[in-house]
Structure formats: structure tokens, C-alpha cells
mmCIF file of C-alpha atoms in Angstrom:
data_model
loop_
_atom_site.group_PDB
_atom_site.id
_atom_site.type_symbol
_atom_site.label_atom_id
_atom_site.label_comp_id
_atom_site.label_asym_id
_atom_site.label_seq_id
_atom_site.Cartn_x
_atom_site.Cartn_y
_atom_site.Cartn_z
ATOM 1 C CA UNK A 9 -97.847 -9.118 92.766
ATOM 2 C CA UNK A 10 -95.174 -8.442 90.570
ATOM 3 C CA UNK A 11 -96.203 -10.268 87.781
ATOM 4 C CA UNK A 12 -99.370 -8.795 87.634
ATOM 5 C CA UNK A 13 -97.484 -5.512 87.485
ATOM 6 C CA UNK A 14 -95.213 -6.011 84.745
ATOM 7 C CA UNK A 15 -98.736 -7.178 82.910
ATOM 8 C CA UNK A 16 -100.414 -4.282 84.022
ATOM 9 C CA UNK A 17 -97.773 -1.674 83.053
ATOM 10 C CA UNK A 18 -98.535 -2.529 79.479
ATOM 11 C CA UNK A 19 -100.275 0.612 77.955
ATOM 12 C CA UNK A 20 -98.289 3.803 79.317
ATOM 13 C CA UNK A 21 -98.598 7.145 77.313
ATOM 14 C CA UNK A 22 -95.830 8.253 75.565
ATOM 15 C CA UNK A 23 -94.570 11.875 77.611
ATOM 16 C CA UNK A 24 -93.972 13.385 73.893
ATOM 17 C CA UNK A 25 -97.369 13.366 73.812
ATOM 18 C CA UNK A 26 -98.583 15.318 76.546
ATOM 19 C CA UNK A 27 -97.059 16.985 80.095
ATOM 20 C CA UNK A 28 -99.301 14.636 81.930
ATOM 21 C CA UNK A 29 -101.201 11.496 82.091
ATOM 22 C CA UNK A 30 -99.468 7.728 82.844
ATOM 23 C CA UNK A 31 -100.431 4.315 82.990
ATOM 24 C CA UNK A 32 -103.783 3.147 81.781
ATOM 25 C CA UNK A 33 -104.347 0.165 83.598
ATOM 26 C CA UNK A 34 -107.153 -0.717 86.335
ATOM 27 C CA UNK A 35 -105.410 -3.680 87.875
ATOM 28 C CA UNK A 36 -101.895 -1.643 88.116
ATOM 29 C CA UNK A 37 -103.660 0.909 90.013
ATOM 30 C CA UNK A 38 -105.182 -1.619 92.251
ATOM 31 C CA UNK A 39 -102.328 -3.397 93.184
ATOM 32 C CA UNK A 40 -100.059 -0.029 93.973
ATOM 33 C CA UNK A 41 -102.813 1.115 96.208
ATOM 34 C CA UNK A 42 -101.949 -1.718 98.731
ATOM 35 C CA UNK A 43 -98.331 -0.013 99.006
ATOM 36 C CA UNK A 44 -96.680 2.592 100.720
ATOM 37 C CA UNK A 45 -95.450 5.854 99.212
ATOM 38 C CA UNK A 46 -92.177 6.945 99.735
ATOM 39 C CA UNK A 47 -92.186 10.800 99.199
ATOM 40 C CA UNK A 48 -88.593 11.730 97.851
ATOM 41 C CA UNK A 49 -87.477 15.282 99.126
ATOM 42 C CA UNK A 50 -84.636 17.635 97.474
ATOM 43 C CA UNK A 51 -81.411 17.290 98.772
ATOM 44 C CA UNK A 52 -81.572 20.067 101.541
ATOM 45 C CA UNK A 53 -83.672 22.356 102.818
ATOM 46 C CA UNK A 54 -86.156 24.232 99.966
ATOM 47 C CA UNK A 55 -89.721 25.585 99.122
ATOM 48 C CA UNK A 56 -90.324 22.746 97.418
ATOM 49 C CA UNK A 57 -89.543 20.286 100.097
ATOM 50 C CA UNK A 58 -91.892 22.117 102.628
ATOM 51 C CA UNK A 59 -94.886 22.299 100.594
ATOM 52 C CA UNK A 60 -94.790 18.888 99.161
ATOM 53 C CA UNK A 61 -94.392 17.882 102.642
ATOM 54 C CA UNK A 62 -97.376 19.219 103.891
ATOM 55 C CA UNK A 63 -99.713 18.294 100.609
ATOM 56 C CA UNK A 64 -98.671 14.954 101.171
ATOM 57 C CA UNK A 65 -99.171 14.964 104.874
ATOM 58 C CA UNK A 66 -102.945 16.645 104.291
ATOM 59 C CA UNK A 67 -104.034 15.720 101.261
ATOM 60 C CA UNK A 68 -102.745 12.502 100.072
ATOM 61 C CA UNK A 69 -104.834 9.734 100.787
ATOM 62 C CA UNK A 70 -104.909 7.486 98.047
ATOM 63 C CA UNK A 71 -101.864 4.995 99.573
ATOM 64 C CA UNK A 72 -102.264 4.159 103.154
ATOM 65 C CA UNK A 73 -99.308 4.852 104.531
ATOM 66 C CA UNK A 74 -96.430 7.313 103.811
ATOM 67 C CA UNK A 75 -92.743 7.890 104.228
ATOM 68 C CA UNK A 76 -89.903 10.855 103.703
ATOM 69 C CA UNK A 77 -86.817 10.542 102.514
ATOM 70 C CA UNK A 78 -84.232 12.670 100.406
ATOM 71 C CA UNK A 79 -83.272 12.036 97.269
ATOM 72 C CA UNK A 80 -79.585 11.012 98.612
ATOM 73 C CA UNK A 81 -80.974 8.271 101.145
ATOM 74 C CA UNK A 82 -83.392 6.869 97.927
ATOM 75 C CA UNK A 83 -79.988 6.548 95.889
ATOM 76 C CA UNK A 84 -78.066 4.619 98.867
ATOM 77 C CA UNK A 85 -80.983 2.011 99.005
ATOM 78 C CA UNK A 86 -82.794 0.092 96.179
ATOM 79 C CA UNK A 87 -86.252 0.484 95.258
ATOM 80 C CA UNK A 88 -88.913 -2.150 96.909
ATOM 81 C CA UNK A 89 -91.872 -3.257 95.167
ATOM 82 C CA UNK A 90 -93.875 -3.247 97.279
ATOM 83 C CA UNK A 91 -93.558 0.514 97.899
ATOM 84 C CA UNK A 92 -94.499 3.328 95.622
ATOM 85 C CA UNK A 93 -91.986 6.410 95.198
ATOM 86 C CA UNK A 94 -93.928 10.123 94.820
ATOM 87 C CA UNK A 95 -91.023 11.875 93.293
ATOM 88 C CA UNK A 96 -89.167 13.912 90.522
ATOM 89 C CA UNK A 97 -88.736 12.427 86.955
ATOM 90 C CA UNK A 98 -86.793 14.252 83.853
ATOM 91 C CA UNK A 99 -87.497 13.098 80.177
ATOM 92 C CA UNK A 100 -86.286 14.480 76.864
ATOM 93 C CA UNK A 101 -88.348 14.862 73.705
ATOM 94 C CA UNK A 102 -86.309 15.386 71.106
ATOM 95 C CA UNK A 103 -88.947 17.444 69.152
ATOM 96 C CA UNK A 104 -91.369 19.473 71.390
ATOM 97 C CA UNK A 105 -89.047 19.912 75.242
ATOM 98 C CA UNK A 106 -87.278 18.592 77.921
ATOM 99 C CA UNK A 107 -89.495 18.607 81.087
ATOM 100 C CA UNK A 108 -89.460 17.620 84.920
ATOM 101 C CA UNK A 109 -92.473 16.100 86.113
ATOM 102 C CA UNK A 110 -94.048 14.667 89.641
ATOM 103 C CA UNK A 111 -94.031 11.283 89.190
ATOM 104 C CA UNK A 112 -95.735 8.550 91.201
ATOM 105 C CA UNK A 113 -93.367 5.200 90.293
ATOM 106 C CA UNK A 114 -94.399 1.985 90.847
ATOM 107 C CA UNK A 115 -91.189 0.363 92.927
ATOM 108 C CA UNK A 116 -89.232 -2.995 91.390
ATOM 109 C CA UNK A 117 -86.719 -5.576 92.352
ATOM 110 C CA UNK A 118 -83.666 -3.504 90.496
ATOM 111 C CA UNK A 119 -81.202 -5.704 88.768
ATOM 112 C CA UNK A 120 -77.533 -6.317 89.825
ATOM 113 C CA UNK A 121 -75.624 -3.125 89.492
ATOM 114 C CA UNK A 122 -78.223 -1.560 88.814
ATOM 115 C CA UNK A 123 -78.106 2.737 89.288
ATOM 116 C CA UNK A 124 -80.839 5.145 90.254
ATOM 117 C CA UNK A 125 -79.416 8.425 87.714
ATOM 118 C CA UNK A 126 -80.587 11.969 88.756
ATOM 119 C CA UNK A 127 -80.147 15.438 88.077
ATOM 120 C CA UNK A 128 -80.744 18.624 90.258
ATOM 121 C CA UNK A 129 -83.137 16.516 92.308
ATOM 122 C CA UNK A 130 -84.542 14.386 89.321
ATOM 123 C CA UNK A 131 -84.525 11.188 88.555
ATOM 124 C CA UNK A 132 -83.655 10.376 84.846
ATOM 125 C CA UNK A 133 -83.450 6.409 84.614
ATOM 126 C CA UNK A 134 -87.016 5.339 85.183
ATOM 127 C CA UNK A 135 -88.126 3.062 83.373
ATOM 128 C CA UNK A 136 -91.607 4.350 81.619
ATOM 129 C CA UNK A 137 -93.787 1.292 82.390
ATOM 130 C CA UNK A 138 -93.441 1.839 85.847
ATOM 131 C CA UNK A 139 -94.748 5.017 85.888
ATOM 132 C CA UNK A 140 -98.347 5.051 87.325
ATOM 133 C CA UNK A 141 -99.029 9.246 87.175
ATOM 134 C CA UNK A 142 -96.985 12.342 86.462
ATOM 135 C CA UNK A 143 -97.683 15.893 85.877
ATOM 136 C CA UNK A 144 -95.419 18.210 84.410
ATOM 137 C CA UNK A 145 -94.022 20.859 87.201
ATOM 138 C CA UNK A 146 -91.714 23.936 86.614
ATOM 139 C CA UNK A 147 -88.985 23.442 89.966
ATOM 140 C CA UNK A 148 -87.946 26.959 89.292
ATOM 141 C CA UNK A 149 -91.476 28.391 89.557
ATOM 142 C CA UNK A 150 -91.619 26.477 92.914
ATOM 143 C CA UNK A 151 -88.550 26.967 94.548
ATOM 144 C CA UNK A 152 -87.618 30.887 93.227
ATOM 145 C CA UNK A 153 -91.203 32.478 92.074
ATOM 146 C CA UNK A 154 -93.006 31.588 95.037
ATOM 147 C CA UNK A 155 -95.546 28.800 93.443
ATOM 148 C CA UNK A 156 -94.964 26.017 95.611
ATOM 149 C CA UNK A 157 -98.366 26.094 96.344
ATOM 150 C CA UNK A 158 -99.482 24.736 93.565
ATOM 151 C CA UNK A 159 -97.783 21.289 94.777
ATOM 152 C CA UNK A 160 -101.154 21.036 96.814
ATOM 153 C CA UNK A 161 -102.920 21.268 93.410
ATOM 154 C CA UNK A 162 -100.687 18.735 91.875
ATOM 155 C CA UNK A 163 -100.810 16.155 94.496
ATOM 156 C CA UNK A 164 -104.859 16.093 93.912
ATOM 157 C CA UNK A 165 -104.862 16.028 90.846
ATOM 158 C CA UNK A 166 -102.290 12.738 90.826
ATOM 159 C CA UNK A 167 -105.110 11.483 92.785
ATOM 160 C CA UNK A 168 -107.771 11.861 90.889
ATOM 161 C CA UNK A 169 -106.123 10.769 87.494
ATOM 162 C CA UNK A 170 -105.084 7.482 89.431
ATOM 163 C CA UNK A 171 -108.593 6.979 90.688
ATOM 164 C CA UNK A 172 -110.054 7.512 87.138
ATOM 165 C CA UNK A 173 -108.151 4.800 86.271
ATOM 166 C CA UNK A 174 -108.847 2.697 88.643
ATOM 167 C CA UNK A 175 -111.886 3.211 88.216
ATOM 168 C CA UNK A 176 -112.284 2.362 84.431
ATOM 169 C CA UNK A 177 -113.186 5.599 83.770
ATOM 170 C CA UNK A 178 -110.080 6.348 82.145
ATOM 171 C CA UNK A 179 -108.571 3.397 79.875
ATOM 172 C CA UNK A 180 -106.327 5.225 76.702
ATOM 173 C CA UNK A 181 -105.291 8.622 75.842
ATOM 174 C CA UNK A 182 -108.566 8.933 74.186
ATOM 175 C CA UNK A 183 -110.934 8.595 77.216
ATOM 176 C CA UNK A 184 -108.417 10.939 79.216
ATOM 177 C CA UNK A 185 -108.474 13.408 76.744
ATOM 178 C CA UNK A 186 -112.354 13.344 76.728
ATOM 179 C CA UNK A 187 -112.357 13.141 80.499
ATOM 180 C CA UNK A 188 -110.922 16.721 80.938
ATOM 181 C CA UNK A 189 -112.760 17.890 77.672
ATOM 182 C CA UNK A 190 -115.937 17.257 79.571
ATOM 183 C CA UNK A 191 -114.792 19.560 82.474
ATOM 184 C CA UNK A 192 -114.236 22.963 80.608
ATOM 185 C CA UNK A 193 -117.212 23.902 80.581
ATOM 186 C CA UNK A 194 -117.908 24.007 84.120
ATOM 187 C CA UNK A 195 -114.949 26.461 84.281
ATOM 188 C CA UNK A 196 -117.466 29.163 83.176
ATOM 189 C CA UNK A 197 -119.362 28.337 86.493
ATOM 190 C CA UNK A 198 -116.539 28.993 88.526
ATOM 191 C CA UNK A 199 -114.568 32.034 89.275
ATOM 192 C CA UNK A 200 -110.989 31.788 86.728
ATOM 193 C CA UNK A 201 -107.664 32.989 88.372
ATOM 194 C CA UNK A 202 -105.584 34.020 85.518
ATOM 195 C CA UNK A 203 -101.980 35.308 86.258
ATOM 196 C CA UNK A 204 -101.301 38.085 84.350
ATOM 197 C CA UNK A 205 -98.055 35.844 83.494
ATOM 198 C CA UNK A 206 -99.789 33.057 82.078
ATOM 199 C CA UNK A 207 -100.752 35.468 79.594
ATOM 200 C CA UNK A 208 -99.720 35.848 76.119
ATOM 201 C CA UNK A 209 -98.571 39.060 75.110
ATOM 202 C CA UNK A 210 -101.380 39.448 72.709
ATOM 203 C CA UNK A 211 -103.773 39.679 76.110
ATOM 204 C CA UNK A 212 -102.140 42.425 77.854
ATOM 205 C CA UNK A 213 -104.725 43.209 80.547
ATOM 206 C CA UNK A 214 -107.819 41.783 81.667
ATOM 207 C CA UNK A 215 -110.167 44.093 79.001
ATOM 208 C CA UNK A 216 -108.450 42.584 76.430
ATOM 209 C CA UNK A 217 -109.557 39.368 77.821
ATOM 210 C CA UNK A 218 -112.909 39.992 78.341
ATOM 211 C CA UNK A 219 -113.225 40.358 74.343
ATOM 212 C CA UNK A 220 -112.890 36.637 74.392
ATOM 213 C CA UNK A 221 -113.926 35.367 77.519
ATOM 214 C CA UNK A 222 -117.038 36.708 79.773
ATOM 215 C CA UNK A 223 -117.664 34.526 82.627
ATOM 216 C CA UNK A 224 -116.118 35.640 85.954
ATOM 217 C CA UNK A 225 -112.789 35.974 86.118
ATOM 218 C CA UNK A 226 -109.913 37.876 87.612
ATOM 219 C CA UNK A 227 -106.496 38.742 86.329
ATOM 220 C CA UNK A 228 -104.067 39.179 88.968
ATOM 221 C CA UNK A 229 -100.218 38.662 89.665
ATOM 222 C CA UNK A 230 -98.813 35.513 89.856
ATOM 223 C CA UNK A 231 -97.430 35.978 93.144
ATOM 224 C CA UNK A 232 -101.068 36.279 94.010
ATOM 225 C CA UNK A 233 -102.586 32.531 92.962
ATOM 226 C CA UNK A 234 -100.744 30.434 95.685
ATOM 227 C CA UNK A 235 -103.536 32.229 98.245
ATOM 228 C CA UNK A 236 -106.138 30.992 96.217
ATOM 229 C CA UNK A 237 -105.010 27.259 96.286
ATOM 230 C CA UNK A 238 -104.558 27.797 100.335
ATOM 231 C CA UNK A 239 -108.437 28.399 100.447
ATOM 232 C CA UNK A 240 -109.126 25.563 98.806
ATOM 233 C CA UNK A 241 -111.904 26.569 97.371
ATOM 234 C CA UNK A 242 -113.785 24.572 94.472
ATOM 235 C CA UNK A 243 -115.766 27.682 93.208
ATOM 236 C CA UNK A 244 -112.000 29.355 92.059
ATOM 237 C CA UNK A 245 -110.502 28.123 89.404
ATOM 238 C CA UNK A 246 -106.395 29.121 88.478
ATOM 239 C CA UNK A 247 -104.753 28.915 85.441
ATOM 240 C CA UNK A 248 -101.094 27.470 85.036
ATOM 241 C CA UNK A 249 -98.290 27.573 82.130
ATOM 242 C CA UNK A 250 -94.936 26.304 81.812
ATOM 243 C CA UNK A 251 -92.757 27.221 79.154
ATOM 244 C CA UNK A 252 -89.880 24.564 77.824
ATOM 245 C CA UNK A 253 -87.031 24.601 75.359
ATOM 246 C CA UNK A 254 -85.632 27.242 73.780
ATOM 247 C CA UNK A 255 -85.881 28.421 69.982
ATOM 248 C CA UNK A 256 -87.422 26.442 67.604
ATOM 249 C CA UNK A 257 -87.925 23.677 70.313
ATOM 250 C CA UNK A 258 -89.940 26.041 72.494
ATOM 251 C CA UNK A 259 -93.515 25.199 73.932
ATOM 252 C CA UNK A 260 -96.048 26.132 75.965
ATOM 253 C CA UNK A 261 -98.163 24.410 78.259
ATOM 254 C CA UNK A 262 -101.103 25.606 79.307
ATOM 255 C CA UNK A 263 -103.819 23.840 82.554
ATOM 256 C CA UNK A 264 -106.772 25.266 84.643
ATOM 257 C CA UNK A 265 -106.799 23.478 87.674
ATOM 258 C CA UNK A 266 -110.030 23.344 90.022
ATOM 259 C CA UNK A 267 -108.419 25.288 93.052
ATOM 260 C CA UNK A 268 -110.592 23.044 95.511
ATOM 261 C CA UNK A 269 -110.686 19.441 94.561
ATOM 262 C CA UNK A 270 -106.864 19.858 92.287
ATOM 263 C CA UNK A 271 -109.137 18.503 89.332
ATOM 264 C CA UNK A 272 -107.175 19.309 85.756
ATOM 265 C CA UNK A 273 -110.139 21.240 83.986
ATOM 266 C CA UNK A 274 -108.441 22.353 80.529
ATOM 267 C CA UNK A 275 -104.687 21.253 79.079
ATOM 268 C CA UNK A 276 -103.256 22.687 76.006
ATOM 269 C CA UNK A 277 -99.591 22.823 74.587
ATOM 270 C CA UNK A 278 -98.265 25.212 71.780
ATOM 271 C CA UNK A 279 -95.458 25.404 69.936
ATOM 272 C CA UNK A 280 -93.943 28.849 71.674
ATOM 273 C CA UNK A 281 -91.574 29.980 68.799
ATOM 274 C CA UNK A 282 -90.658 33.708 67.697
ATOM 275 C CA UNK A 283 -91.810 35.174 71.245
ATOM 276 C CA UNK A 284 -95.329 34.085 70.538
ATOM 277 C CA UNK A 285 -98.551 31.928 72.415
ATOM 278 C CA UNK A 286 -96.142 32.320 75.581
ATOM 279 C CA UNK A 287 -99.040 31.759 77.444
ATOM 280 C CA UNK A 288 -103.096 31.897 77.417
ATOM 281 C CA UNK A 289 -103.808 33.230 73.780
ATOM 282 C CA UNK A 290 -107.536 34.266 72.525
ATOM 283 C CA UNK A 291 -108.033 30.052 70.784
ATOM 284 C CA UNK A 292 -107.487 29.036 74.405
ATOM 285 C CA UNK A 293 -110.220 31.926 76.273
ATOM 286 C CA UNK A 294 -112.377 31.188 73.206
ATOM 287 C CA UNK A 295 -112.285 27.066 73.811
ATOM 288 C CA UNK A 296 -113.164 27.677 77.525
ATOM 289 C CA UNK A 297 -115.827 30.181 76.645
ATOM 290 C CA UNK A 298 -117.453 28.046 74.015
ATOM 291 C CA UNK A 299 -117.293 24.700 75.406
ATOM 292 C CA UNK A 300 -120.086 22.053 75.837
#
């Protein structure tokens, strides 16, 4: 098995290119789906912890068995390969942002010596071909503005990028890209969630909005979104934005999620500099709107 994984692991996208995505290979995907996940849990007690635990314990089905442990128990005990590890990455781009993402890893026989590095809860020393899936998260949006929820959404959509895969339906950055292309246009059949955060300040209210986008949709707090996701309803659609780096290094990144299945709908990252496209901006309303 783990030769067929270190061939497999060839073709991995780059994270400076986008805040989500991973490995590209079919048989990779097949042969992690025979192992158990190993969800890795803050250090303590936190929103985060609580609501990944219970996406994982209702909605993650793609592994066949599952395990809990904390991020100090994973760094006392060497990774296994034949376990996968659901759990908290951090990578630097130099150019666009330095991000934390929810990684699924792909375990491995470590090397002599070999250390397991983390910060505040994420891991920064692993290795980029054994990454199967990540999506970029925002911890303090989870754990201090009350968005934990959207874990549920993350954890499906994980999913459904490593089925894609799987199932040849995704192969390069180039069928991904088109993959998710494909799905904004059913956003207009759907009803759109957009946190009046997640706008830019050029869109100050929803009638501003509507002058670029006029299928249904409601603007609404942010605190107001994570009882959406607990419906789980696929005729809702919510937007999301996370907002890296600071100065000239700042971006944007910008996802509708399908509030039902967790299916990533529309992605789009902008450089964020001189307090502007901090958020939805009329290209992005217009893109939705217009899309075939």
C-alpha cells in the first residue's frame, strides 16, 4: 500500500494557488478510503472541538471508521499509514497569505527523529504530497465569532472533493476549477445567505445588492448563517470569506457553499489591499448572476 501511495501522491496543487483543493489522484483516494481517520482535536476544551466532533460523528462517512484524539496525544505517537489524520495544517505563501486549513493527511512510516511541528493547534511540517483534501478555515471565526457551524459545511465538502476524485471526475486544477464553475449557476435556483460581513464596503445593504444580483437572496448578520447550516437545507445557499495577511499581502477569499449537501458552489480570491474587495464586491454578484 505504501508504494502505491507515494506513486499516487504525485500531482498535488500548489496551496499558493488556491485556499482549497489537494491531491489529484484516483488510486490515492482509493487506497485512503480503506483507512481509519483519526480526527485531531485542539488542545482543550473549545467551539471548535465540539462542532467538528459532531460533523464528524454525523456526517462523515467517507472512511469507515473514526477516532479522537488531541493534538498533544497525535504529537506523543507517530503517524500510521494505514490511518488517515482529519486535522489542522498552516502554510505560508510568501506572496498572496499565510492560511490554516482542514486538512485530511494521508498517514506515513515517519523517519527516525522525526517531529510532528505545530502552532496554536496546527500542524506546520506536513509534507504536501500527503495531503489528500484541505479547505481553508478562519479558527478565529470558529472559536470567537460563533461560526463553528460551518465545520459541518466543511467536512462535506472534504467529502465530496475526495469523491470527485475518486471518481475521475476531478483529475488537475483545470477539471476542479471547471467542476465548481459548472455549479454557479444553480446558485440562482437556490435561496443565497449573504452575511452582511462578507460584504464589501461598496455593497452596504441588501438594495445595493440587488443592483447586481436578482435571484432570491437574503442579507442578514453573520451571527445568523450557522442556523442555516443546522437545517441543512439544499435549497439555501451561504456565502463565506476569509480575509489573510495584512497590507500589501492582504487577500480575500470568497465561497458559496450549498448549505445542504456542503457542495463548494463559487470560489474567488482578491487581492484585499487599501481597505478594498474585503468581501463580496459587484464582479463577484455579477459572475453568480450571469453564469451558465
Amino acid at each position: 500500500m505504501r508504494s502505491i501511495l507515494l506513486a499516487s501522491f504525485a500531482t498535488v496543487l500548489s496551496v499558493s494557488v488556491v485556499g482549497q483543493y489537494g491531491s489529484f489522484s484516483a488510486a490515492a483516494m482509493k487506497a485512503a478510503k480503506g483507512t481509519k481517520t483519526i480526527v485531531v482535536l485542539d488542545a482543550g476544551d473549545s467551539p471548535y472541538n465540539r462542532s467538528l466532533t459532531d460533523a464528524v460523528k454525523n456526517h462523515w462517512t467517507w472512511t469507515g471508521g473514526v477516532e479522537f484524539m488531541t493534538v498533544a496525544e497525535l504529537a506523543a505517537q507517530p503517524m500510521a499509514p494505514e490511518n488517515t489524520y482529519l486535522l489542522k495544517t498552516r502554510k505560508t505563501d510568501p506572496v498572496k497569505f499565510q492560511g490554516t486549513f482542514l486538512t485530511l493527511v494521508q498517514g506515513w512510516k515517519p523517519k527516525k527523529g522525526e517531529v510532528l511541528e505545530q502552532t496554536d493547534n496546527a500542524f506546520t511540517s506536513i509534507p504536501v504530497e500527503r495531503e489528500l483534501a484541505f479547505i481553508q478555515i478562519d479558527p478565529s471565526n470558529i472559536n470567537e465569532k460563533g461560526q463553528a457551524g460551518l465545520l459541518t459545511v466543511y467536512v462535506k465538502h472534504l467529502q465530496n472533493y475526495l469523491d470527485l476524485v475518486e471518481g475521475g471526475k476531478i483529475t488537475d486544477k483545470a477539471t476542479a476549477d471547471r467542476t465548481y464553475a459548472n455549479r454557479t449557476r444553480t446558485i440562482r435556483d437556490t435561496e443565497l445567505w449573504m452575511a452582511q460581513e462578507h460584504l464589501d464596503r461598496s455593497i452596504p445593504d441588501a438594495t445595493k445588492l440587488k443592483e447586481f444580483y436578482t435571484a432570491p437572496c437574503q442579507v442578514m448578520a453573520l451571527s445568523q448563517l450557522p442556523s442555516t447550516v443546522e437545517k441543512q437545507d439544499s435549497g439555501i445557499t451561504v456565502s463565506d470569506v476569509i480575509i489573510t495577511g495584512e497590507n500589501k499581502n492582504k487577500h480575500c477569499f470568497k465561497r458559496i457553499f450549498n448549505a445542504g449537501s456542503g457542495e463548494l458552489m463559487y470560489l474567488r480570491d482578491d487581492a484585499a489591499i487599501f481597505g478594498k474587495k474585503e468581501g463580496f464586491i459587484d464582479e463577484d454578484l455579477k459572475s453568480v448572476e450571469r453564469a451558465r
